Amino acid sequence: MSRTKFIAGNWKMNTTPTEAAALAADVAAAVKDVNGVDVAVCPPYTNIAAVAAAIKGTNVQLGAQNVHVVEKDGKIVTSGAYTGEIAPGMLKDAGVAWVILGHSERRQYFGETDAGVNLKIRACFEAGLLPIICVGETLEQRESGITVKVVEEQVRGAYANIPAAQAAKTVIAYEPVWAIGTGKTASPEQAQEVHAQIRALLTTLYDAPTAQAIRIQYGGSMNAKNAAELLSQPDIDGGLIGGAALKAADFAVIVKAGAK
Ligand code: PEP
């Protein structure tokens, strides 16, 4: 099955609204003639409105980096007394299509759990948002030989009770924690091996057509130089890009590599 590659920029806690609008406009201009690849940028919450305006009518989609979800009596709460938090419906109304969930920085610094990611996936679908679900092992876990076990647990936890029709629309970002923001990239073979294992697990959790439909991005120091080789692997369906997404020209090179 041929999956359209998906390149998403995770801007993390970078850019002011003014800077974000300019970067988004530069990205849109740089990729305007590139077809056959999906593109999204994920700015901080404060910059979503500015970026939505800057990319209106372009082939760049909008994503967010997190969402807050509360469940009470089996129902997802969509508003209320949760100072400082942002609900899925708010993102949807602001023009957001994608939400990054379970990023390793959120797992590490903000106590994000697999159960929390699962709840957020359910809430995203209820609100009409699509999740980009991040999984990946730490260096210590890789060196102890438990990469597959760790990633399997994260995938199983995220997809618990998510029906196949919804699962098929999700995106997974395999991001080895040791490769994020470190300049150390997984080799194409290392990444492909884990992507294939994730797809095999999805086949057992669902079925072959569903597993074949789910796009699995690689994330972790992907850049303008190494993107083409990573993206040439059969189970690498795109990239979640941190540092290199903050330079429109570099990001555009990665997007173009995904279009090939
Ligand atoms: C990320 O944060 O999702 C990421 C992959 O970052 P970087 O590209 O900077 O490693």
Short mmCIF file of N, CA, C and O in Angstrom, two decimals, residues 34-92:
data_model
loop_
_atom_site.label_atom_id
_atom_site.label_comp_id
_atom_site.label_asym_id
_atom_site.label_seq_id
_atom_site.Cartn_x
_atom_site.Cartn_y
_atom_site.Cartn_z
N VAL A 34 4.78 21.93 -4.00
CA VAL A 34 5.13 20.54 -3.71
C VAL A 34 3.86 19.73 -3.51
O VAL A 34 3.03 20.04 -2.67
N ASN A 35 3.70 18.70 -4.33
CA ASN A 35 2.50 17.87 -4.26
C ASN A 35 2.86 16.47 -3.80
O ASN A 35 4.02 16.07 -3.81
N GLY A 36 1.84 15.73 -3.41
CA GLY A 36 2.04 14.32 -3.08
C GLY A 36 2.63 14.09 -1.70
O GLY A 36 3.21 13.03 -1.43
N VAL A 37 2.52 15.07 -0.83
CA VAL A 37 3.00 14.93 0.54
C VAL A 37 2.12 15.80 1.43
O VAL A 37 1.66 16.86 0.99
N ASP A 38 1.83 15.32 2.63
CA ASP A 38 1.05 16.14 3.57
C ASP A 38 2.03 16.91 4.47
O ASP A 38 3.07 16.37 4.87
N VAL A 39 1.67 18.14 4.77
CA VAL A 39 2.55 19.02 5.54
C VAL A 39 1.75 19.69 6.65
O VAL A 39 0.63 20.15 6.43
N ALA A 40 2.32 19.75 7.83
CA ALA A 40 1.67 20.48 8.93
C ALA A 40 2.73 21.19 9.77
O ALA A 40 3.88 20.74 9.83
N VAL A 41 2.32 22.28 10.39
CA VAL A 41 3.17 22.94 11.38
C VAL A 41 2.39 23.01 12.70
O VAL A 41 1.18 23.21 12.70
N CYS A 42 3.12 22.82 13.79
CA CYS A 42 2.49 22.76 15.12
C CYS A 42 3.12 23.82 16.02
O CYS A 42 4.12 23.56 16.71
N PRO A 43 2.56 25.02 16.01
CA PRO A 43 3.11 26.11 16.84
C PRO A 43 2.59 26.02 18.27
O PRO A 43 1.67 25.26 18.56
N PRO A 44 3.16 26.83 19.18
CA PRO A 44 2.59 26.92 20.53
C PRO A 44 1.15 27.46 20.46
O PRO A 44 0.79 28.14 19.50
N TYR A 45 0.36 27.18 21.49
CA TYR A 45 -1.05 27.58 21.51
C TYR A 45 -1.26 29.06 21.17
O TYR A 45 -2.17 29.42 20.44
N THR A 46 -0.41 29.91 21.76
CA THR A 46 -0.61 31.37 21.60
C THR A 46 -0.49 31.81 20.15
O THR A 46 -0.93 32.90 19.80
N ASN A 47 0.15 30.97 19.33
CA ASN A 47 0.44 31.37 17.95
C ASN A 47 -0.47 30.71 16.93
O ASN A 47 -0.29 30.89 15.72
N ILE A 48 -1.42 29.95 17.44
CA ILE A 48 -2.29 29.19 16.54
C ILE A 48 -3.11 30.12 15.64
O ILE A 48 -3.20 29.89 14.42
N ALA A 49 -3.66 31.17 16.20
CA ALA A 49 -4.49 32.08 15.39
C ALA A 49 -3.65 32.75 14.31
O ALA A 49 -4.06 32.83 13.14
N ALA A 50 -2.47 33.20 14.69
CA ALA A 50 -1.60 33.89 13.73
C ALA A 50 -1.17 32.94 12.61
O ALA A 50 -1.15 33.32 11.43
N VAL A 51 -0.87 31.70 12.97
CA VAL A 51 -0.43 30.73 11.96
C VAL A 51 -1.62 30.32 11.08
O VAL A 51 -1.48 30.17 9.87
N ALA A 52 -2.79 30.16 11.70
CA ALA A 52 -3.99 29.80 10.91
C ALA A 52 -4.21 30.85 9.82
O ALA A 52 -4.51 30.50 8.67
N ALA A 53 -4.05 32.11 10.17
CA ALA A 53 -4.25 33.19 9.18
C ALA A 53 -3.16 33.13 8.11
O ALA A 53 -3.43 33.30 6.92
N ALA A 54 -1.92 32.85 8.53
CA ALA A 54 -0.79 32.86 7.59
C ALA A 54 -0.86 31.71 6.58
O ALA A 54 -0.36 31.84 5.46
N ILE A 55 -1.47 30.58 6.97
CA ILE A 55 -1.47 29.42 6.05
C ILE A 55 -2.81 29.21 5.38
O ILE A 55 -2.99 28.24 4.64
N LYS A 56 -3.74 30.11 5.62
CA LYS A 56 -5.08 29.97 5.03
C LYS A 56 -4.96 29.82 3.50
O LYS A 56 -4.25 30.59 2.85
N GLY A 57 -5.64 28.82 2.95
CA GLY A 57 -5.63 28.65 1.49
C GLY A 57 -4.36 28.02 0.94
O GLY A 57 -4.20 27.93 -0.29
N THR A 58 -3.45 27.58 1.81
CA THR A 58 -2.21 26.95 1.33
C THR A 58 -2.31 25.43 1.55
O THR A 58 -3.29 24.94 2.09
N ASN A 59 -1.25 24.72 1.18
CA ASN A 59 -1.25 23.26 1.40
C ASN A 59 -0.62 22.88 2.74
O ASN A 59 -0.26 21.73 2.94
N VAL A 60 -0.49 23.85 3.63
CA VAL A 60 0.07 23.57 4.96
C VAL A 60 -1.07 23.47 5.97
O VAL A 60 -1.94 24.33 6.03
N GLN A 61 -1.06 22.38 6.72
CA GLN A 61 -2.11 22.18 7.74
C GLN A 61 -1.59 22.62 9.11
O GLN A 61 -0.40 22.77 9.32
N LEU A 62 -2.56 22.74 10.02
CA LEU A 62 -2.23 23.27 11.35
C LEU A 62 -2.34 22.17 12.41
O LEU A 62 -3.30 21.40 12.42
N GLY A 63 -1.35 22.14 13.28
CA GLY A 63 -1.38 21.19 14.39
C GLY A 63 -1.11 21.89 15.70
O GLY A 63 -0.60 23.01 15.74
N ALA A 64 -1.48 21.21 16.80
CA ALA A 64 -1.15 21.71 18.15
C ALA A 64 -0.23 20.68 18.80
O ALA A 64 -0.07 19.57 18.29
N GLN A 65 0.37 21.07 19.92
CA GLN A 65 1.38 20.21 20.54
C GLN A 65 0.87 19.39 21.71
O GLN A 65 1.58 18.56 22.27
N ASN A 66 -0.37 19.67 22.11
CA ASN A 66 -0.94 18.97 23.25
C ASN A 66 -2.40 19.40 23.36
O ASN A 66 -2.84 20.32 22.64
N VAL A 67 -3.15 18.75 24.24
CA VAL A 67 -4.51 19.18 24.54
C VAL A 67 -4.81 18.68 25.95
O VAL A 67 -4.20 17.70 26.40
N HIS A 68 -5.69 19.36 26.63
CA HIS A 68 -6.04 18.90 27.98
C HIS A 68 -7.39 18.21 27.93
O HIS A 68 -8.35 18.73 27.37
N VAL A 69 -7.46 17.05 28.55
CA VAL A 69 -8.71 16.30 28.54
C VAL A 69 -9.01 15.77 29.94
O VAL A 69 -8.12 15.26 30.62
N VAL A 70 -10.25 15.92 30.34
CA VAL A 70 -10.70 15.40 31.63
C VAL A 70 -11.90 14.51 31.35
O VAL A 70 -12.74 14.85 30.52
N GLU A 71 -11.93 13.36 32.04
CA GLU A 71 -13.10 12.49 31.90
C GLU A 71 -13.82 12.42 33.24
O GLU A 71 -13.18 12.20 34.28
N LYS A 72 -15.12 12.65 33.20
CA LYS A 72 -15.92 12.58 34.44
C LYS A 72 -17.13 11.72 34.16
O LYS A 72 -17.85 11.98 33.18
N ASP A 73 -17.35 10.72 34.99
CA ASP A 73 -18.49 9.80 34.84
C ASP A 73 -18.54 9.23 33.42
O ASP A 73 -19.61 9.17 32.80
N GLY A 74 -17.39 8.88 32.87
CA GLY A 74 -17.33 8.26 31.55
C GLY A 74 -17.54 9.22 30.40
O GLY A 74 -17.57 8.82 29.24
N LYS A 75 -17.66 10.50 30.72
CA LYS A 75 -17.86 11.49 29.64
C LYS A 75 -16.67 12.45 29.59
O LYS A 75 -16.12 12.82 30.63
N ILE A 76 -16.34 12.86 28.38
CA ILE A 76 -15.24 13.80 28.24
C ILE A 76 -15.73 15.22 28.49
O ILE A 76 -16.73 15.66 27.89
N VAL A 77 -15.06 15.90 29.41
CA VAL A 77 -15.44 17.27 29.78
C VAL A 77 -14.80 18.22 28.77
O VAL A 77 -13.61 18.13 28.51
N THR A 78 -15.59 19.09 28.21
CA THR A 78 -15.04 19.93 27.13
C THR A 78 -14.78 21.37 27.55
O THR A 78 -14.26 22.16 26.77
N SER A 79 -15.15 21.73 28.78
CA SER A 79 -14.86 23.08 29.27
C SER A 79 -14.98 23.04 30.79
O SER A 79 -15.42 22.04 31.35
N GLY A 80 -14.57 24.11 31.44
CA GLY A 80 -14.76 24.16 32.89
C GLY A 80 -13.55 24.69 33.63
O GLY A 80 -12.69 25.36 33.07
N ALA A 81 -13.51 24.38 34.92
CA ALA A 81 -12.55 25.00 35.83
C ALA A 81 -11.20 24.27 35.80
O ALA A 81 -10.85 23.53 36.72
N TYR A 82 -10.47 24.45 34.74
CA TYR A 82 -9.13 23.86 34.58
C TYR A 82 -8.19 24.96 34.12
O TYR A 82 -7.79 25.03 32.94
N THR A 83 -7.89 25.85 35.05
CA THR A 83 -7.10 27.05 34.75
C THR A 83 -5.83 26.74 33.96
O THR A 83 -5.06 25.87 34.35
N GLY A 84 -5.67 27.45 32.89
CA GLY A 84 -4.44 27.31 32.11
C GLY A 84 -4.50 26.25 31.04
O GLY A 84 -3.53 26.06 30.31
N GLU A 85 -5.62 25.53 30.94
CA GLU A 85 -5.66 24.41 30.00
C GLU A 85 -6.52 24.70 28.77
O GLU A 85 -7.33 25.63 28.75
N ILE A 86 -6.33 23.90 27.75
CA ILE A 86 -6.96 24.09 26.44
C ILE A 86 -7.67 22.79 26.05
O ILE A 86 -7.06 21.73 26.07
N ALA A 87 -8.95 22.90 25.71
CA ALA A 87 -9.76 21.72 25.38
C ALA A 87 -9.75 21.44 23.87
O ALA A 87 -9.53 22.36 23.06
N PRO A 88 -10.03 20.19 23.47
CA PRO A 88 -10.01 19.83 22.05
C PRO A 88 -10.90 20.72 21.18
O PRO A 88 -10.49 21.15 20.10
N GLY A 89 -12.12 21.02 21.64
CA GLY A 89 -13.03 21.82 20.83
C GLY A 89 -12.49 23.21 20.54
O GLY A 89 -12.79 23.81 19.50
N MET A 90 -11.71 23.73 21.48
CA MET A 90 -11.11 25.07 21.28
C MET A 90 -10.12 25.02 20.12
O MET A 90 -10.06 25.93 19.29
N LEU A 91 -9.35 23.94 20.08
CA LEU A 91 -8.36 23.79 19.01
C LEU A 91 -9.06 23.61 17.67
O LEU A 91 -8.68 24.23 16.66
N LYS A 92 -10.10 22.79 17.66
CA LYS A 92 -10.83 22.54 16.42
C LYS A 92 -11.37 23.86 15.85
O LYS A 92 -11.23 24.16 14.67
#
